C-alpha positions as a printed NumPy array, in Angstrom:
array([[ 37.424,   7.577, -48.115],
       [ 40.616,   5.804, -48.576],
       [ 40.874,   3.3  , -51.992],
       [ 37.062,   3.963, -52.318],
       [ 36.683,   2.445, -49.099],
       [ 34.368,   4.31 , -46.588],
       [ 31.893,   3.396, -43.797],
       [ 28.384,   2.849, -44.667],
       [ 26.267,   5.028, -43.02 ],
       [ 22.858,   2.844, -42.137],
       [ 19.572,   4.678, -42.37 ],
       [ 17.995,   4.544, -38.428],
       [ 21.08 ,   3.779, -36.387],
       [ 22.154,   7.015, -35.244],
       [ 24.722,   7.701, -37.419],
       [ 23.749,   9.924, -40.024],
       [ 23.939,  13.036, -37.797],
       [ 19.871,  13.223, -37.283],
       [ 19.205,  14.095, -33.751],
       [ 15.829,  13.294, -32.21 ],
       [ 14.08 ,  14.36 , -29.427],
       [ 13.422,  12.246, -26.023],
       [ 10.196,  11.338, -25.873],
       [ 10.468,   9.731, -22.331],
       [  8.042,  12.786, -20.947],
       [  5.622,  14.59 , -21.978],
       [  4.787,  18.122, -21.119],
       [  1.117,  18.745, -19.855],
       [  1.742,  22.754, -21.768],
       [  2.374,  20.944, -25.414],
       [ -1.215,  20.118, -24.78 ],
       [ -2.561,  23.76 , -24.681],
       [ -5.146,  23.067, -27.358],
       [ -6.328,  20.65 , -25.047],
       [ -6.736,  22.191, -22.037],
       [-10.327,  24.018, -20.538],
       [-10.145,  27.572, -20.155],
       [-10.4  ,  27.258, -16.256],
       [ -6.693,  26.222, -16.18 ],
       [ -4.575,  28.749, -14.799],
       [ -2.379,  29.719, -17.28 ],
       [  0.721,  30.917, -15.238],
       [  1.28 ,  27.16 , -13.53 ],
       [  4.394,  25.559, -14.491],
       [  4.29 ,  22.752, -17.037],
       [  3.427,  19.167, -15.146],
       [  4.464,  16.32 , -17.095],
       [  2.606,  13.153, -17.44 ],
       [  5.041,   9.98 , -16.819],
       [  4.082,   7.197, -19.933],
       [  4.995,   4.201, -17.727],
       [  2.13 ,   5.542, -15.439],
       [ -0.358,   5.708, -18.221],
       [  1.228,   2.092, -19.317],
       [  0.128,   0.237, -15.958],
       [ -3.125,  -1.245, -15.384],
       [ -5.895,   0.346, -12.746],
       [ -4.897,  -2.979, -10.372],
       [ -1.082,  -2.715, -11.16 ],
       [ -1.471,   1.216, -10.481],
       [ -3.84 ,   0.707,  -6.687],
       [ -1.229,  -2.056,  -5.867],
       [  0.962,   0.37 ,  -5.975],
       [ -0.899,   2.856,  -4.046],
       [ -1.899,   1.091,  -1.476],
       [  2.335,  -0.378,  -0.794],
       [  2.768,   3.342,  -1.347],
       [ -0.039,   3.6  ,   1.971],
       [  1.433,   0.925,   4.124],
       [  5.132,   2.704,   3.501],
       [  3.526,   6.183,   5.062],
       [  2.089,   4.068,   7.6  ],
       [  5.314,   1.877,   8.88 ],
       [  7.489,   5.753,   8.164],
       [  5.317,   7.913,  10.764],
       [  5.016,   4.669,  13.272],
       [  9.196,   4.764,  13.05 ],
       [  8.924,   8.667,  13.619],
       [  5.965,   9.017,  16.648],
       [  8.285,   5.935,  18.305],
       [ 11.612,   8.054,  16.792],
       [ 10.611,  11.298,  18.563],
       [  9.135,   8.691,  21.633],
       [ 12.517,   7.535,  22.279],
       [ 14.276,  11.283,  22.125],
       [ 11.328,  12.905,  24.599],
       [ 12.654,  10.067,  26.646],
       [ 15.936,  10.373,  26.817],
       [ 16.215,  14.356,  27.416],
       [ 14.407,  13.119,  30.645],
       [ 17.427,  11.348,  31.897],
       [ 16.481,   8.154,  31.761],
       [ 17.961,   5.286,  31.519],
       [ 19.054,   4.294,  27.853],
       [ 18.558,   0.138,  28.062],
       [ 14.59 ,   1.439,  29.685],
       [ 13.802,   3.544,  26.949],
       [ 14.954,   1.467,  24.417],
       [ 12.722,  -1.441,  25.86 ],
       [ 10.353,   1.508,  26.15 ],
       [ 10.473,   1.676,  22.558],
       [ 10.373,  -1.571,  21.215],
       [  7.019,  -1.943,  22.981],
       [  5.752,   0.999,  21.605],
       [  6.555,  -0.097,  17.931],
       [  4.996,  -3.186,  18.687],
       [  2.145,  -1.855,  20.092],
       [  1.676,   0.98 ,  17.126],
       [  2.364,  -2.049,  13.995],
       [ -0.449,  -3.373,  15.603],
       [ -2.836,  -1.099,  15.21 ],
       [ -1.505,  -0.13 ,  12.29 ],
       [ -1.554,  -3.521,  10.771],
       [ -5.138,  -3.5  ,  12.086],
       [ -6.23 ,  -0.793,  10.316],
       [ -4.848,  -1.311,   7.263],
       [ -6.432,  -4.65 ,   6.892],
       [ -9.648,  -3.32 ,   7.84 ],
       [ -9.363,  -1.512,   4.992],
       [ -7.983,  -3.404,   2.522],
       [-11.197,  -6.123,   3.491],
       [-13.511,  -2.963,   2.599],
       [-11.585,  -3.166,  -0.31 ],
       [-12.012,  -6.037,  -1.39 ],
       [-15.555,  -6.696,  -0.254],
       [-16.608,  -3.951,  -2.859],
       [-14.225,  -5.586,  -5.731],
       [-16.365,  -8.745,  -4.451],
       [-19.393,  -7.202,  -4.604],
       [-19.281,  -5.701,  -8.513],
       [-17.684,  -9.928,  -9.267],
       [-20.629, -10.751,  -8.125],
       [-23.254,  -8.03 ,  -9.792],
       [-20.759,  -8.498, -13.29 ],
       [-21.44 , -12.784, -12.713],
       [-25.724, -12.028, -11.491],
       [-24.471, -13.494,  -7.998],
       [-26.865, -13.232,  -5.451],
       [-25.204, -12.339,  -2.763],
       [-25.854, -14.601,   0.452],
       [-24.512, -14.515,   3.818],
       [-21.735, -16.569,   2.26 ],
       [-20.558, -15.538,  -0.941],
       [-17.201, -16.81 ,  -2.51 ],
       [-15.997, -14.113,  -4.848],
       [-15.17 , -12.984,  -0.596],
       [-12.412, -13.631,   1.232],
       [-12.487, -11.214,   3.626],
       [-15.86 , -12.716,   4.726],
       [-14.182, -16.12 ,   4.986],
       [-11.412, -14.735,   7.103],
       [-14.022, -12.883,   9.615],
       [-15.822, -15.947,   9.869],
       [-12.577, -18.015,  10.166],
       [-11.57 , -15.323,  13.26 ],
       [-14.865, -15.856,  14.882],
       [-14.878, -18.859,  14.876],
       [-11.536, -19.148,  16.607],
       [-12.466, -16.625,  19.201],
       [-15.333, -18.589,  20.103],
       [-13.121, -22.299,  20.498],
       [-10.221, -19.732,  23.115],
       [-13.71 , -18.358,  24.945],
       [-14.708, -21.85 ,  25.065],
       [-11.783, -23.44 ,  26.423],
       [-11.241, -20.278,  29.01 ],
       [-14.193, -21.177,  30.206],
       [-13.615, -24.782,  30.39 ],
       [-10.467, -23.533,  32.282],
       [-12.283, -21.466,  34.983],
       [-14.399, -23.693,  35.991],
       [-11.872, -26.26 ,  36.441],
       [ -9.861, -23.733,  38.32 ],
       [-13.15 , -23.016,  40.259],
       [-13.808, -26.57 ,  41.243],
       [-10.632, -27.556,  42.003],
       [ -9.936, -24.966,  44.587],
       [-13.701, -26.02 ,  45.908],
       [-12.083, -29.361,  46.928]])
């Protein structure tokens, strides 16, 4: 204090000297009164992520989906890497190995994407069924809530068109060969 002038300490600004504990993570050991008898006392205390608690179920599902996709892509890359190393150990030309690895990667990614889309479609169809039940909509062969059915119908229609075109081409080539 000099000539009656000093810094004004406002409560709650952090200048008062009071130190608060961080509440960013909550340890489950503090919640011992809520533990069941079956819980192991010797296990280390787990932490609860408050951000995970605040996210909606939809956000958690989306994050789990992204994690699942990431793990699938990582496993594909690992398989391709191991395949490439195995081929290089057999003293095969590096250019050939690189080309084979690219082909192997594209084939594995195609299969993985198909598997992931099947899983996603099954999840979407379950969600569509829940919405239909909630709104009292009777599910028919075509449901406005089910995007997976629309996609399957469109894909079947495209495959049918491709088959028809192939048959027409086969008939034309057959006629040309006969002439």
